[in-house]
XYZ file of C-alpha atoms in Angstrom:
162
model
C 112.512 -47.719 171.557
C 110.844 -51.602 172.295
C 107.436 -52.183 171.502
C 105.463 -53.727 174.457
C 103.821 -57.399 174.264
C 100.317 -57.696 175.122
C 99.334 -61.029 176.171
C 96.020 -61.853 178.753
C 97.272 -62.120 182.241
C 97.752 -65.622 184.231
C 97.393 -66.486 187.795
C 100.743 -66.677 187.674
C 100.694 -62.965 187.477
C 98.975 -61.875 191.007
C 102.151 -60.699 193.186
C 103.559 -58.601 190.171
C 99.646 -57.077 188.861
C 99.335 -56.972 192.579
C 102.084 -54.653 193.439
C 101.673 -52.467 189.800
C 98.850 -51.915 191.255
C 99.896 -50.579 194.188
C 103.002 -48.746 193.381
C 100.564 -46.773 190.579
C 98.153 -45.385 193.237
C 97.638 -42.181 192.608
C 95.029 -39.141 193.566
C 94.521 -38.448 189.969
C 92.855 -41.710 189.252
C 91.718 -43.314 192.347
C 88.634 -43.098 194.373
C 89.900 -45.749 196.918
C 92.358 -44.704 199.844
C 96.207 -45.876 199.105
C 95.745 -49.337 199.623
C 97.643 -50.278 203.377
C 98.951 -54.068 204.287
C 97.515 -56.797 204.524
C 96.617 -56.401 200.984
C 93.909 -57.318 199.117
C 94.154 -60.108 196.169
C 94.605 -59.035 192.988
C 92.240 -61.342 191.527
C 89.034 -61.820 192.909
C 85.729 -63.382 192.338
C 84.720 -60.400 190.126
C 87.705 -60.214 188.383
C 89.967 -62.634 187.352
C 92.811 -63.485 184.750
C 90.754 -63.976 181.982
C 89.423 -60.120 182.226
C 93.492 -58.471 182.313
C 95.862 -57.940 179.529
C 99.229 -57.424 180.503
C 101.857 -55.660 178.762
C 105.788 -56.573 179.062
C 108.784 -54.798 178.728
C 111.907 -56.828 178.527
C 109.767 -59.624 179.995
C 108.923 -57.544 183.354
C 104.645 -56.997 183.595
C 104.631 -53.025 182.957
C 101.025 -52.494 182.757
C 97.581 -53.808 182.712
C 94.119 -53.029 181.493
C 90.933 -54.594 183.396
C 87.484 -55.733 180.765
C 84.281 -56.326 182.009
C 80.855 -56.296 180.850
C 79.357 -52.936 182.186
C 76.444 -54.561 183.734
C 74.766 -58.075 183.844
C 71.940 -57.142 181.571
C 71.538 -59.442 178.315
C 70.366 -56.105 176.350
C 73.863 -54.554 177.146
C 76.277 -57.838 176.175
C 77.412 -55.583 172.967
C 79.168 -53.199 175.293
C 82.598 -53.936 177.149
C 83.891 -51.330 179.736
C 87.378 -50.532 180.531
C 87.233 -50.992 184.791
C 91.056 -50.305 185.390
C 94.208 -49.497 183.535
C 97.525 -49.094 184.993
C 101.185 -48.373 183.740
C 104.269 -48.421 186.168
C 106.227 -45.008 186.412
C 108.792 -46.377 184.783
C 107.278 -47.383 181.974
C 105.289 -44.076 181.125
C 105.726 -42.396 177.831
C 106.639 -45.702 176.229
C 103.433 -46.150 174.518
C 102.590 -49.062 176.931
C 99.131 -47.350 177.712
C 98.237 -47.109 174.050
C 99.109 -50.652 173.427
C 97.275 -51.728 175.881
C 93.849 -49.821 174.967
C 94.288 -50.591 171.191
C 94.591 -54.383 172.693
C 91.495 -54.490 174.946
C 89.374 -52.786 171.733
C 90.728 -55.686 169.939
C 89.785 -58.296 172.467
C 86.222 -56.444 172.732
C 85.303 -56.829 168.954
C 86.602 -60.493 168.948
C 84.230 -60.811 172.162
C 81.551 -59.601 169.701
C 80.912 -56.142 170.993
C 80.005 -53.324 169.267
C 81.238 -50.089 171.719
C 83.657 -49.964 174.525
C 83.402 -47.458 177.396
C 85.543 -46.140 180.788
C 85.195 -43.913 183.460
C 87.574 -41.489 183.983
C 88.104 -38.677 186.747
C 87.443 -35.198 185.378
C 90.797 -33.830 186.301
C 92.926 -36.855 184.677
C 94.724 -34.952 182.118
C 96.752 -37.439 181.083
C 94.555 -39.980 180.543
C 91.575 -37.877 179.195
C 94.129 -37.053 176.716
C 95.591 -40.581 175.547
C 91.621 -41.596 175.082
C 90.447 -39.023 173.181
C 94.273 -39.748 170.696
C 92.633 -43.318 170.108
C 89.071 -42.405 169.180
C 86.763 -42.077 172.909
C 84.786 -38.970 173.317
C 83.104 -37.515 176.233
C 79.733 -39.390 176.174
C 78.995 -38.114 179.945
C 79.459 -36.091 182.668
C 78.455 -36.633 186.807
C 79.690 -33.278 188.176
C 81.582 -33.268 191.368
C 80.733 -36.654 191.949
C 83.516 -37.665 194.316
C 85.247 -35.834 197.195
C 88.795 -36.443 196.887
C 91.727 -34.763 198.786
C 89.464 -31.827 199.866
C 87.936 -31.066 196.717
C 84.845 -32.220 193.963
C 85.873 -33.914 191.272
C 84.017 -34.728 188.082
C 83.156 -38.421 186.900
C 83.393 -38.506 182.877
C 81.607 -41.530 180.992
C 83.982 -41.804 177.327
C 82.927 -44.448 174.698
C 83.487 -45.294 171.124
C 82.004 -47.589 169.175
C 84.110 -50.407 167.617
């Protein structure tokens, strides 16, 4: 099985990342309704190409991870947060998500971070298992934080030291 190639995003990735984001939408991880045309740009004032790592297989983008500061506070600048991760359906099980998680941890260390966190919906068992296998632990739970698809869902905070 080929190893995913991980790189920083570029402005030229806008269309492919937008399409991947829309195609990978699922109630398993989304708190927003399914995107409808006209679509918002993938990159915006808050998150641009420097905030994303992309995964390629065979020269095609099959995943991304978004890395951000959790707050704008100087006293919190040693922490990074994963604020989006997506893998194309046809690339799942090929190590893309794991490669992105490892690369984003390396990038966080390169930026001087000491910790990395993320939030995941409580019912997203596949994602939680992946995160746990990469050393993330549950650090907090907001019970029934979201009402999605007719049921209440926990918001789970996970983190790890770098």
